[in-house]
Coordinates of C-alpha atoms and ligand atoms in Angstrom, one line a residue:
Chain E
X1 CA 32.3 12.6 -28.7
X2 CA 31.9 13.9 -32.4
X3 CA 31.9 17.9 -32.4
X4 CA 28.2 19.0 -32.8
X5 CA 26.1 22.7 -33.0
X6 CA 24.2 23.8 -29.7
X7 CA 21.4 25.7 -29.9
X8 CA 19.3 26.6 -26.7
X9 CA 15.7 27.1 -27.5
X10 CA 13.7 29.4 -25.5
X11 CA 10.0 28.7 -27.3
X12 CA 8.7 26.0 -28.9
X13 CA 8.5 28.1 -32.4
X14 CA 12.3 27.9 -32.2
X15 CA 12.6 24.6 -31.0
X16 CA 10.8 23.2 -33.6
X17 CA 12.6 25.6 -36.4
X18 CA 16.1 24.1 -35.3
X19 CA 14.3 20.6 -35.0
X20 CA 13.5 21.0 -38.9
X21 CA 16.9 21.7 -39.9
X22 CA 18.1 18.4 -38.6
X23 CA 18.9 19.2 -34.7
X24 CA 18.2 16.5 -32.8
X25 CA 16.1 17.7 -29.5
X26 CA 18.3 17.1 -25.8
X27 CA 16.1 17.0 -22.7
X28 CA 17.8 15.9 -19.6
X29 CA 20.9 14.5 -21.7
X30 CA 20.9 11.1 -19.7
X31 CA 20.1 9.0 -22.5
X32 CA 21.5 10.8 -25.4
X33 CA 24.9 12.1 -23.8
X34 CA 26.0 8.4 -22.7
X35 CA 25.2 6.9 -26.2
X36 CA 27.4 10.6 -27.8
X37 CA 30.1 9.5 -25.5
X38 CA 30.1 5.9 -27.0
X39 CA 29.4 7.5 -30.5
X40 CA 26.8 5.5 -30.7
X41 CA 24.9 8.4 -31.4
X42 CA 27.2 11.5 -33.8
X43 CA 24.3 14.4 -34.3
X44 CA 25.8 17.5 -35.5
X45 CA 23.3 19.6 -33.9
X46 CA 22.0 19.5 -30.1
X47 CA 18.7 21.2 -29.8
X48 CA 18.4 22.0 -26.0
X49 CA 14.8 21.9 -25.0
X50 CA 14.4 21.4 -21.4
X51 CA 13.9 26.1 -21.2
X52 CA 10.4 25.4 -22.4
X53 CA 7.3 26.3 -20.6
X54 CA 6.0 22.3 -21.3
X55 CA 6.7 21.2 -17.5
X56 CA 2.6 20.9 -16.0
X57 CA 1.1 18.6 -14.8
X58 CA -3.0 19.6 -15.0
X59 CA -6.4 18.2 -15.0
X60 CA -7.9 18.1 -18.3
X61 CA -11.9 17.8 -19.1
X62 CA -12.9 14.3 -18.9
X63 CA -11.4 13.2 -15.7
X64 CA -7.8 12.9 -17.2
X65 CA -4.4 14.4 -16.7
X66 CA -2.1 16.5 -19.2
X67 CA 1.9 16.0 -18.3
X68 CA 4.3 18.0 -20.2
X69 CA 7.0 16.7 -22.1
X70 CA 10.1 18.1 -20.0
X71 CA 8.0 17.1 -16.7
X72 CA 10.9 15.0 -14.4
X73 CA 10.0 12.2 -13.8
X74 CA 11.2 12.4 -10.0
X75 CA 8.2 15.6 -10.3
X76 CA 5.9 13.3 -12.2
X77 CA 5.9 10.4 -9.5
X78 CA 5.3 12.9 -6.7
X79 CA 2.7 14.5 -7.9
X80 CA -0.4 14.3 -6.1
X81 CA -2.4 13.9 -9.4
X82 CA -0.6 11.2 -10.2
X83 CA 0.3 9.0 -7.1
X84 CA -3.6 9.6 -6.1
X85 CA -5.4 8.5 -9.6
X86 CA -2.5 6.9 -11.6
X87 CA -0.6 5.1 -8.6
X88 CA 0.7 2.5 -11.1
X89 CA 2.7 5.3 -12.9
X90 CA 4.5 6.8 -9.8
X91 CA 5.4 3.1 -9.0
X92 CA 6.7 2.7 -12.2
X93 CA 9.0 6.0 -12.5
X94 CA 10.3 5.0 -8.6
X95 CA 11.2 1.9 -9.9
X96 CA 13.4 3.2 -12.9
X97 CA 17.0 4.5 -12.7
X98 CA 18.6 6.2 -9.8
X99 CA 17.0 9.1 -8.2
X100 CA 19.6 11.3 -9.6
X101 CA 18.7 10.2 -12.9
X102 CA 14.9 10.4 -12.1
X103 CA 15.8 14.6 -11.1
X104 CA 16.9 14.9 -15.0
X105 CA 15.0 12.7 -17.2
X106 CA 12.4 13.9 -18.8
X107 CA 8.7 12.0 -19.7
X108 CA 9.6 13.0 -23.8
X109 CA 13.3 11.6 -23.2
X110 CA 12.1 8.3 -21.1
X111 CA 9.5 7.4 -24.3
X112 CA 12.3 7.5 -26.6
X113 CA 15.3 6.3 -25.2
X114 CA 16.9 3.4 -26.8
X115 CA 17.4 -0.1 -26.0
X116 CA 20.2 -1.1 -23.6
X117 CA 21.1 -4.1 -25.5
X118 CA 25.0 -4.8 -25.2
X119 CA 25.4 -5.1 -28.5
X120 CA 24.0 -1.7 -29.7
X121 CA 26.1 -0.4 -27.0
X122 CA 29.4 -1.6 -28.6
X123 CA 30.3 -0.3 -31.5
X124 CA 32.9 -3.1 -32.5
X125 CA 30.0 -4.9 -32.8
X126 CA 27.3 -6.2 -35.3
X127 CA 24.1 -4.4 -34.8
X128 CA 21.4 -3.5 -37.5
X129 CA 19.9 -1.0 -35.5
X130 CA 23.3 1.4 -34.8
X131 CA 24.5 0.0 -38.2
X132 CA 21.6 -1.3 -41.0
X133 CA 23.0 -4.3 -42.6
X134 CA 25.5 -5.1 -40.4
X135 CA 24.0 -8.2 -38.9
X136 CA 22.5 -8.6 -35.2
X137 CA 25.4 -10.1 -32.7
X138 CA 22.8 -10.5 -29.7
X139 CA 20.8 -13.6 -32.1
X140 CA 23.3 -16.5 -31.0
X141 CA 25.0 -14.5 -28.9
X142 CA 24.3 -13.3 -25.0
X143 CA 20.8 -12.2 -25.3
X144 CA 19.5 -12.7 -21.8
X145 CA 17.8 -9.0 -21.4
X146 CA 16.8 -9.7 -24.9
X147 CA 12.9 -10.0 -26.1
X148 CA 10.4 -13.0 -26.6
X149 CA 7.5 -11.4 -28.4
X150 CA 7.9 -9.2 -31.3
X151 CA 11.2 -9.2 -32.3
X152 CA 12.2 -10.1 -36.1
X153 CA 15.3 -11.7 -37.5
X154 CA 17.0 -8.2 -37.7
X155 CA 16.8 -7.0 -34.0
X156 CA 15.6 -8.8 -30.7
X157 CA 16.6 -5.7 -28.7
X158 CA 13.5 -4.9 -25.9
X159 CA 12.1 -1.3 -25.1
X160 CA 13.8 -0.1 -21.5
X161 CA 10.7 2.4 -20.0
X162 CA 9.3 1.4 -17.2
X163 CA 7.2 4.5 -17.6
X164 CA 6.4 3.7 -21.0
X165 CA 4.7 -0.1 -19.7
X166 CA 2.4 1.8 -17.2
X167 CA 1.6 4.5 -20.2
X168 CA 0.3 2.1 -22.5
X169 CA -1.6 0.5 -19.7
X170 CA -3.1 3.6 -19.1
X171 CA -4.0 4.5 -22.2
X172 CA -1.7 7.7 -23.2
X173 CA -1.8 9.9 -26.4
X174 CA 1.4 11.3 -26.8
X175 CA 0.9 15.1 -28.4
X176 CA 3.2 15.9 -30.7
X177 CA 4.2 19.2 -32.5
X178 CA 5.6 19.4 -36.2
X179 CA 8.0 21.9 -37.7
X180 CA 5.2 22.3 -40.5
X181 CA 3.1 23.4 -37.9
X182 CA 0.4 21.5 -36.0
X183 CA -0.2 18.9 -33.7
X184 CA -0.3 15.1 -33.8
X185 CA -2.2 13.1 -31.1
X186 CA -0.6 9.3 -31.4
X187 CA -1.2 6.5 -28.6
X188 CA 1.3 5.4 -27.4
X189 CA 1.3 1.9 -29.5
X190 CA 1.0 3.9 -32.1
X191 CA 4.3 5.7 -31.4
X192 CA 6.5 2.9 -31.3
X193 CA 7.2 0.0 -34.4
X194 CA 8.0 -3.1 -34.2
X195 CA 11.8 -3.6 -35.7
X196 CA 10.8 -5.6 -38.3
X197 CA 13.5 -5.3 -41.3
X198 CA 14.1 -2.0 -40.2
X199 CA 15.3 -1.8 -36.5
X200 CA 16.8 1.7 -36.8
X201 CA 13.3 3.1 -37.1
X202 CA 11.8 3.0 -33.8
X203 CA 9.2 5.7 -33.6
X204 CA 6.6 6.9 -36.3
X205 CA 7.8 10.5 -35.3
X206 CA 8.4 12.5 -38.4
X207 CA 11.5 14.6 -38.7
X208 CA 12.1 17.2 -36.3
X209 CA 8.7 16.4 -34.3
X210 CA 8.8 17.3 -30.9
X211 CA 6.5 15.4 -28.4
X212 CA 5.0 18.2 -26.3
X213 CA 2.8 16.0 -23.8
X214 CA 1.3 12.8 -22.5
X215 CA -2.5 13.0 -22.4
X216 CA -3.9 10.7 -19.6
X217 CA -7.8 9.7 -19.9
X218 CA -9.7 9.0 -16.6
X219 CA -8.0 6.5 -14.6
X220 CA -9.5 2.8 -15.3
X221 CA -11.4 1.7 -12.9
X222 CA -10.3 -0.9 -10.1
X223 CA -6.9 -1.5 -8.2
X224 CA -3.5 -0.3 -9.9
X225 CA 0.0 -2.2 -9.7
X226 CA 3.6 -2.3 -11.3
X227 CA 5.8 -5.0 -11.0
X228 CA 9.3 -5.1 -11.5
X229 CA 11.5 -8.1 -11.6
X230 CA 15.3 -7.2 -12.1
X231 CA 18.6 -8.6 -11.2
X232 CA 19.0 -6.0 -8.0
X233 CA 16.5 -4.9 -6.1
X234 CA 17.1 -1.2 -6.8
X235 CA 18.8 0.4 -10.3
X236 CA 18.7 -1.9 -12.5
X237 CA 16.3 -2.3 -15.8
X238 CA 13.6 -4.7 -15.6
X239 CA 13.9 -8.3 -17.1
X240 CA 9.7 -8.6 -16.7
X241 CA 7.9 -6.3 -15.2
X242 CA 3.4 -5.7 -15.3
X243 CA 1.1 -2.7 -15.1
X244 CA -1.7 -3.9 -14.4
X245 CA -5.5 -2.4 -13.5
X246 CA -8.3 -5.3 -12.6
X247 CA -11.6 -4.4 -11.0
X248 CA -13.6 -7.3 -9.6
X249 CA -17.5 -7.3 -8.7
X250 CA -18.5 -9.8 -6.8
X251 CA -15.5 -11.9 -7.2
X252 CA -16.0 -11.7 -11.1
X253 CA -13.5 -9.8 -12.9
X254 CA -14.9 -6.5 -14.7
X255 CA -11.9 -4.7 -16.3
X256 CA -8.1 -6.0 -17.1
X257 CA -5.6 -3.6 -18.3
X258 CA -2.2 -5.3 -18.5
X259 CA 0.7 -4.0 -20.4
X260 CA 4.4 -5.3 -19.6
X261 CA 7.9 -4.2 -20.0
X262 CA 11.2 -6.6 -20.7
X263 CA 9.6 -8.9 -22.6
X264 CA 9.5 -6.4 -26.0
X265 CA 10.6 -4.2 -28.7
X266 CA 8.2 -1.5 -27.6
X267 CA 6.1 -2.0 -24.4
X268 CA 3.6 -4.7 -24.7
X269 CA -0.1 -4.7 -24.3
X270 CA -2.2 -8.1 -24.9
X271 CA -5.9 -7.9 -25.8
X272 CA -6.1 -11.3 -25.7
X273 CA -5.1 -11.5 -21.7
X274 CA -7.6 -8.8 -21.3
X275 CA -9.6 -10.7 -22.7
X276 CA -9.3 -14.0 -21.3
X277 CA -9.8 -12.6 -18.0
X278 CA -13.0 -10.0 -18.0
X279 CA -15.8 -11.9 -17.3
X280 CA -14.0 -14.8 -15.0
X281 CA -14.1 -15.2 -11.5
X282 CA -11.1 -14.1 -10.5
X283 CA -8.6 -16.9 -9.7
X284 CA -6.3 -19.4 -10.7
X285 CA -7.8 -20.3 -14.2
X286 CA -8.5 -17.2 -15.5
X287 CA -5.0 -16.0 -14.6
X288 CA -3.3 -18.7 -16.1
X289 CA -5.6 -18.6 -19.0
X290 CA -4.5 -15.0 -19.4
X291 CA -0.8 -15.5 -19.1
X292 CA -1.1 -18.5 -21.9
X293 CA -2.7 -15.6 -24.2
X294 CA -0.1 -13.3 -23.6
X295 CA 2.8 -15.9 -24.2
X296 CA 1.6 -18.3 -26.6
X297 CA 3.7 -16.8 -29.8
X298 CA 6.1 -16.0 -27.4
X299 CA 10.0 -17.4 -28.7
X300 CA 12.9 -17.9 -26.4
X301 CA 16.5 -16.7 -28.4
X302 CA 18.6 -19.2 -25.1
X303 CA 19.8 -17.1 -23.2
X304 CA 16.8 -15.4 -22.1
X305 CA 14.4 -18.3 -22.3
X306 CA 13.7 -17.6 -19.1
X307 CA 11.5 -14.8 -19.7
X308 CA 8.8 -16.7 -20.9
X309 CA 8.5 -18.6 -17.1
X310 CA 9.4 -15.3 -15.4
X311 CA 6.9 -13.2 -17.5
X312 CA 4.0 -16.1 -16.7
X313 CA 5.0 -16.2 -13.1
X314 CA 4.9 -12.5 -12.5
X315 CA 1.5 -12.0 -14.3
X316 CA -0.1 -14.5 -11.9
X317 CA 1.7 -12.8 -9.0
X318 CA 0.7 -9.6 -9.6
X319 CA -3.2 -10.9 -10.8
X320 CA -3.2 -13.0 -7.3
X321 CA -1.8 -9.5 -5.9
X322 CA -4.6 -7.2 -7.1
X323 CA -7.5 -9.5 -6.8
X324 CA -7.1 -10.2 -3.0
Chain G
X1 CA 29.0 30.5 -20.7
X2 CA 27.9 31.8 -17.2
X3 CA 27.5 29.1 -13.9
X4 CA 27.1 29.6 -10.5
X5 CA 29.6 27.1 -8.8
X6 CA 28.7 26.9 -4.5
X7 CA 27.7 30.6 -4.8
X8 CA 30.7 32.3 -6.8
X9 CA 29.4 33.6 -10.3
X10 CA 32.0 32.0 -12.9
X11 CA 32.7 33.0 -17.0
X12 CA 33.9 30.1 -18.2
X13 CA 34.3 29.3 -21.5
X14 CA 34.8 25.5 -23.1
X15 CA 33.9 23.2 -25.8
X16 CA 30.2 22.2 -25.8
X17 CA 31.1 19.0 -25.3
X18 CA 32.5 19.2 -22.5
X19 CA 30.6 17.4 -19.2
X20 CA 29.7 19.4 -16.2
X21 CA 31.7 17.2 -14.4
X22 CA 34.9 17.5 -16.6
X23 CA 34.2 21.8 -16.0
X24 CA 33.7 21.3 -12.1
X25 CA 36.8 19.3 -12.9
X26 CA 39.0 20.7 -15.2
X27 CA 38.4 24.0 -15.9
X28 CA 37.2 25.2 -12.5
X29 CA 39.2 23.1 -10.4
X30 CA 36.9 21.4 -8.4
X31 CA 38.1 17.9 -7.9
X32 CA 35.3 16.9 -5.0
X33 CA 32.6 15.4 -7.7
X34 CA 34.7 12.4 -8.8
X35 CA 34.4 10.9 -12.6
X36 CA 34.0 6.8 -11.4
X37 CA 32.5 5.2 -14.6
X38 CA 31.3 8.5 -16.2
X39 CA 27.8 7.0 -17.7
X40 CA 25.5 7.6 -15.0
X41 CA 26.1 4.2 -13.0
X42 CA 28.1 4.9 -10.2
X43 CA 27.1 8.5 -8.4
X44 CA 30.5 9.5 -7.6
X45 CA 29.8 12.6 -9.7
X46 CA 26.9 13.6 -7.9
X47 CA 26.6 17.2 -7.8
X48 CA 23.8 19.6 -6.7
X49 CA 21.6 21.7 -9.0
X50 CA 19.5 24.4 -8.4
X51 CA 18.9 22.1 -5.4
X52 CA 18.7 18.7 -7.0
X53 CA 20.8 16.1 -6.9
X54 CA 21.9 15.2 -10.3
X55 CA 25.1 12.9 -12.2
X56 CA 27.3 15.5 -13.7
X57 CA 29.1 13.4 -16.1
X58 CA 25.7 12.4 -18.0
X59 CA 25.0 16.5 -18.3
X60 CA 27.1 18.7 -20.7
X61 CA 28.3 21.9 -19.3
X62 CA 26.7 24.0 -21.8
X63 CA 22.4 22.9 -20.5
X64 CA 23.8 24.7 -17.2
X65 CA 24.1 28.0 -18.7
X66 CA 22.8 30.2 -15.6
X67 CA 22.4 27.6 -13.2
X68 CA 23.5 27.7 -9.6
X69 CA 25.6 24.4 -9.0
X70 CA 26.5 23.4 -5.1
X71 CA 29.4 20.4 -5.0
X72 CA 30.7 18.6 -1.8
X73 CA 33.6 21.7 -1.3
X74 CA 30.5 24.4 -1.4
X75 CA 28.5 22.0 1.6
X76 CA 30.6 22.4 4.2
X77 CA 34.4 23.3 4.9
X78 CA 37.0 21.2 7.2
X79 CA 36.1 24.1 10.1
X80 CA 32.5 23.9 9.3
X81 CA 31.4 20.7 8.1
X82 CA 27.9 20.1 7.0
X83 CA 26.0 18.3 9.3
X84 CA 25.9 15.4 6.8
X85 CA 30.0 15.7 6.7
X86 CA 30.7 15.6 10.0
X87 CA 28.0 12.7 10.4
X88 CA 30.1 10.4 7.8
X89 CA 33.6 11.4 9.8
X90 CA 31.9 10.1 12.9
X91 CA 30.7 7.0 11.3
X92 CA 33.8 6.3 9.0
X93 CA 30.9 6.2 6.3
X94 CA 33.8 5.4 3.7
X95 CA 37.3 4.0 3.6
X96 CA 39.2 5.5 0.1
X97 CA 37.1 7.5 0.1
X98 CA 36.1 8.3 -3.6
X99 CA 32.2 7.6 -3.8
X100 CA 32.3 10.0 -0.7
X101 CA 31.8 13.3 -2.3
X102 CA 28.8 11.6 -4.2
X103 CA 27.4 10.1 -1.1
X104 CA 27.1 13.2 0.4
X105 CA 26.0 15.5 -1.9
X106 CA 23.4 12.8 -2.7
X107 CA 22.0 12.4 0.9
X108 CA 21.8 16.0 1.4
X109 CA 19.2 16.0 -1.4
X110 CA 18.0 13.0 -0.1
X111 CA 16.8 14.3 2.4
X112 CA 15.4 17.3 1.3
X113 CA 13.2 15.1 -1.2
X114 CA 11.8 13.2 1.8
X115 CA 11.0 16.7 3.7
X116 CA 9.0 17.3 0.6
X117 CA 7.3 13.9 0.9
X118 CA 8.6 12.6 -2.2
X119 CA 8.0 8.7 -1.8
X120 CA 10.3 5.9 -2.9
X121 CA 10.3 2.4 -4.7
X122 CA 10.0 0.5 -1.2
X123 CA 7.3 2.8 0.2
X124 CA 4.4 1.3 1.3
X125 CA 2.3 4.1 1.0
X126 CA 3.2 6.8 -2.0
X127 CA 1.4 9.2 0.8
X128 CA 3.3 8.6 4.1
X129 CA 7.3 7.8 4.6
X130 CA 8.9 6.3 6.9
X131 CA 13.0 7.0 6.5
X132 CA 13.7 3.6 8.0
X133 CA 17.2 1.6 7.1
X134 CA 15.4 0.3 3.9
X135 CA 14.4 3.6 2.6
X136 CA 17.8 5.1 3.0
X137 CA 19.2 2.1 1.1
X138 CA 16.7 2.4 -1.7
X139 CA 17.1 6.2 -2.3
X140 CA 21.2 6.1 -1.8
X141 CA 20.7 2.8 -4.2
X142 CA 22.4 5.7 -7.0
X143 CA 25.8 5.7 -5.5
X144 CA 27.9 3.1 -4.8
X145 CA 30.9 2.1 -3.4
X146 CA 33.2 0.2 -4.3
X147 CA 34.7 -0.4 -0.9
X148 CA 31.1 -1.3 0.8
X149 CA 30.8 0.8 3.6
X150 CA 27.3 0.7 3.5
X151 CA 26.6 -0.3 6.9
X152 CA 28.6 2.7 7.8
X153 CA 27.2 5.3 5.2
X154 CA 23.4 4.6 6.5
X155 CA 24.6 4.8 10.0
X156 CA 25.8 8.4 9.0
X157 CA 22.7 9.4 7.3
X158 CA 20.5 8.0 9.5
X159 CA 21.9 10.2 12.5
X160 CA 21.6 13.5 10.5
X161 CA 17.9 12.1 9.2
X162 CA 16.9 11.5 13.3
X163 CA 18.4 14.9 14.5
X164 CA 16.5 17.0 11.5
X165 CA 13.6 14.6 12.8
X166 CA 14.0 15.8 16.6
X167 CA 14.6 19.4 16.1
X168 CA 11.4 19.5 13.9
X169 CA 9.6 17.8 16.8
X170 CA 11.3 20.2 18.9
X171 CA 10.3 23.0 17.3
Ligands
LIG401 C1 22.5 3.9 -15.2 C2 21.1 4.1 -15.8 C3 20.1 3.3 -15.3 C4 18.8 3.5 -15.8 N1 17.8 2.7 -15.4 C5 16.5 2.8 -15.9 C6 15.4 2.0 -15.5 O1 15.6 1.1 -14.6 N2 14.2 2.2 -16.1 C7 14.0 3.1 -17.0 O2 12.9 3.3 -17.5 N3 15.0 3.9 -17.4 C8 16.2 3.8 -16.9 N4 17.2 4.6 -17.3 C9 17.0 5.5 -18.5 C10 16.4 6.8 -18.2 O3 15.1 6.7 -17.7 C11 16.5 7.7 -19.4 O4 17.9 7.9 -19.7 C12 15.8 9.0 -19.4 O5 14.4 8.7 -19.1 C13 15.9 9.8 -20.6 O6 15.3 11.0 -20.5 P1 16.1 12.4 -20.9 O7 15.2 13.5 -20.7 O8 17.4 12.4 -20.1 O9 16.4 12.1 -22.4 P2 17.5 12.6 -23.4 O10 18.8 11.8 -23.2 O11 17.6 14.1 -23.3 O12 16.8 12.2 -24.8 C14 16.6 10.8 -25.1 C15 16.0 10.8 -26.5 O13 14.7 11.4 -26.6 C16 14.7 12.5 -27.5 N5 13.8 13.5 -27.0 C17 13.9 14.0 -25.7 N6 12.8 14.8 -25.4 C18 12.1 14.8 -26.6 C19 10.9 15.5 -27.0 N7 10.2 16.3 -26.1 N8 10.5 15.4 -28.3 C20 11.1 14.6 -29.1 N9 12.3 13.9 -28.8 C21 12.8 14.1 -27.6 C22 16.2 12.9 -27.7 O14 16.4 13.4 -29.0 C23 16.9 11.5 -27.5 O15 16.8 10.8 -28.7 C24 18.5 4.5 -16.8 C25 19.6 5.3 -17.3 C26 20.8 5.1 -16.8 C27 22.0 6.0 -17.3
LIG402 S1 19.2 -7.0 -30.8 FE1 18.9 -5.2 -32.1 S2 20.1 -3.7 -30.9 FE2 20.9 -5.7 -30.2 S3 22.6 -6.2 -31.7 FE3 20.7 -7.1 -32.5 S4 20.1 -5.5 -34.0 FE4 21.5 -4.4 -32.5
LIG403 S1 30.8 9.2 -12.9 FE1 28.8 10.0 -13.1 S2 27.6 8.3 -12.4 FE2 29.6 7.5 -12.4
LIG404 S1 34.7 4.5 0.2 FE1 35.8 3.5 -1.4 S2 34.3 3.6 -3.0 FE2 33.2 4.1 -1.3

């Protein structure tokens, strides 16, 4: 590990001072400490956040939920609010990481920790995000876990969250807080980019801005699910996985929410699947009609071809799932 | 820095990069928490804090600042082991013996997050839990062991999980 500055901050006034002046916030650690150890990651200055009062959980006006930044997510999934109206988040932090892990990762941490592509991991190797320019070693090389919608030439690498899939399913507005003073309110497909020529930029987060909270409207109406297909059945990240929210009237479907995790640089969301199914009865057409929406600019890079039957397979699962 | 290791207030000063593992470790000289592949993938450094179980090697020493830390030598000693401890003797819930530590601080806290009706990825119902063989599994799924004594490990918890379940009843 490179030597580095530690400041504790006790408010958000300070946190946000030492943010400005290049520190680089730690929340729980268990992202950022494993990539320092790798020196994937070399800030000179830890900002240690995880003293500030931004750990409720609360109903807001409007039927929705406010979730601090530094709320666990172990706390987050329990949380009667939650598992009662948002059951397709608590499914999705339970099916993330270990427990332990769950205790100490935070909701601003899980949005913005990085991609577990081997590649990134290992600094001997090629990798435009660590190192701009240098090249991308998982493009012809072993890019199983690696992403089939969205990805550019310079970076295939796929979002981990779990939380972050049933987030943008739901709707969330990250609020942010900025050393200038002020607040930002970004969804959360706003907060992410695509990698484009630029892989290294993940986040349209300026300098030194500090999420602060997850704003949750009303829940959507209709049955909730989260999927997870991964190469263990427990701790492991997800190769696919769907959150998903359908109502049905009278066997016609009403409202579709589907976002999806593995499959992307940022977690996914497909108006066009949404699309293809609201209005349908629901069954086998509109189900596959939807999955051919979400796929059909979807490119395979060999090793993780795959995807694009698993990702098809496990939409239609989970639509067969909520609609029975 | 000041942190409270299984009740004994210690001044311990160290580079901030230093793990709370490597502390426990090296400069307290508490070898229980074991490092096993010291990036949050194996457990074996599974410590307790302020009640939680947590991977010491994926937390620097210096976010602890006032915290009150228990590891596997502040559970239970070899006159008075932990229930938990003497529940893994019994079932020879190991055999080197290194994820051990880990296992045990972790199923202590294990079971304190199902008394608090914390649900799990294979629970039916976020609402209501039912600590069967599958549960255990899934919320141990954060330690492993190398020597697969699994069988044996959930045998041990489950015994400690049934008598907290009978003396509750009893009660
Ligand atoms: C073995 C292992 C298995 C895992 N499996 C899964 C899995 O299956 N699914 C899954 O989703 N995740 C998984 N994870 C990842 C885990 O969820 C993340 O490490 C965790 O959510 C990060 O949260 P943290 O608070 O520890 O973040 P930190 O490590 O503290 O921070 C991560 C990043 O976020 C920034 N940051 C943190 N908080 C803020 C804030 N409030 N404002 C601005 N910036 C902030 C930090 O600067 C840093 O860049 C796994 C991790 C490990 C080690
Ligand atoms: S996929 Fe992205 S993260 Fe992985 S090696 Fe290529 S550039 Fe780096
Ligand atoms: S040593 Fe900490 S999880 Fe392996
Ligand atoms: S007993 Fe050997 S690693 Fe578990």
């Amino acid at each position: 590990m490179k030597p580095f500055d530690f400041v504790r901050a006790e408010t958000v006034e300070e946190a946000l001072a030492a943010g400005a002046n290049g520190g680089r916030y730690i929340a729980g650690g268990t992202n950022l400490v494993d990539l320092m150890k790798l020196q994937v990651e070399t800030p000179d200055k830890l900002v240690y956040i995880s003293r500030l009062a931004l750990d409720g959980v609360e109903q807001i006006d409007g039927g929705g939920v406010r979730i601090g930044a530094l709320v666990p997510n172990s706390d987050l999934a329990a949380h009667p609010l939650i598992r009662t109206h948002y059951p397709m988040l608590s499914r999705a932090l339970l099916a993330g990481a270990s427990a332990q892990l769950r205790n100490k990762a935070s909701v601003g941490g899980n949005l913005l920790q990085r991609t577990r592509c081997y590649y990134f991991y290992e600094t001997a190797a090629a990798c435009n995000k660590r190192e701009p320019g240098s090249g991308c070693d998982a493009i012809g090389g072993f890019n199983r876990i690696h992403a089939v919608l969205g990805a550019s030439a310079s970076c295939i690498a796929t979002h981990p969250s779990d939380m972050a899939v049933a987030l943008r399913a739901l709707d969330a507005i990250v609020v942010t807080a900025l050393p200038e003073g002020g607040e930002r309110r970004i969804a959360l497909g706003d907060l992410y980019r695509l990698p484009g020529d630029t892989p290294e930029i993940e986040t349209n987060l300026k300098p030194g801005e500090l999420i602060v909270a997850i704003e949750l409207p009303a829940p959507p109406p209709g049955r909730q699910l989260y999927r997870k297909v991964r190469d263990r059945a427990s701790y492991a990240f997800a190769l696919v996985s769907v959150a998903a929210a359908i109502a049905v009237e009278n066997g016609v479907i009403t409202s579709a929410r589907l976002a999806f995790g593995g499959l992307a640089p940022m977690p996914w969301r497909s108006a066009e699947a949404e699309a293809a199914l609201v209005g349908q009865p629901a069954g086998t057409d509109a189900f596959e009609a939807a999955a051919g929406a979400l796929l059909k600019d979807a490119r395979g890079y060999g090793h993780n071809d795959f995807k694009i039957v698993l990702a098809r397979r496990t939409l239609i699962a989970s639509l067969r799932d909520l609609t029975a | 820095m000041r942190i409270t290791v299984n009740g004994q207030v210690r001044e311990v000063e160290a580079d901030p990069r230093t793990t709370l593992l490597d502390l426990l470790r090296e400069y307290i000289g508490l070898t229980g928490a074991k490092k096993g592949c010291d990036h949050g993938q194996c457990g074996a450094c599974t410590v307790l804090v302020d009640g939680r179980r947590i991977n010491s090697c994926l937390s620097l020493a210096v976010m602890h600042e006032g915290d009150e830390v228990v590891t596997i030598e502040g559970l239970g000693t070899p006159d008075h082991l932990s229930p938990l401890q003497a529940a893994f003797l019994h079932h020879d819930g190991f055999q080197c013996g290194y994820c051990t530590p880990g296992q045990i601080c972790s199923a202590t806290a294990m079971l304190d997050e199902v008394a608090k009706g914390w649900a799990s990825h294979v629970s039916d119902d976020l609402d209501r839990i039912e600590l069967d063989d599958m549960e255990i599994r899934e919320r141990m799924s954060g330690n492993i062991c190398r020597c697969s004594a699994y069988p044996t490990i959930v045998a041990a918890i489950r015994e400690v999980a049934d008598a907290e379940r009978l003396a509750e009843a009893a009660e």
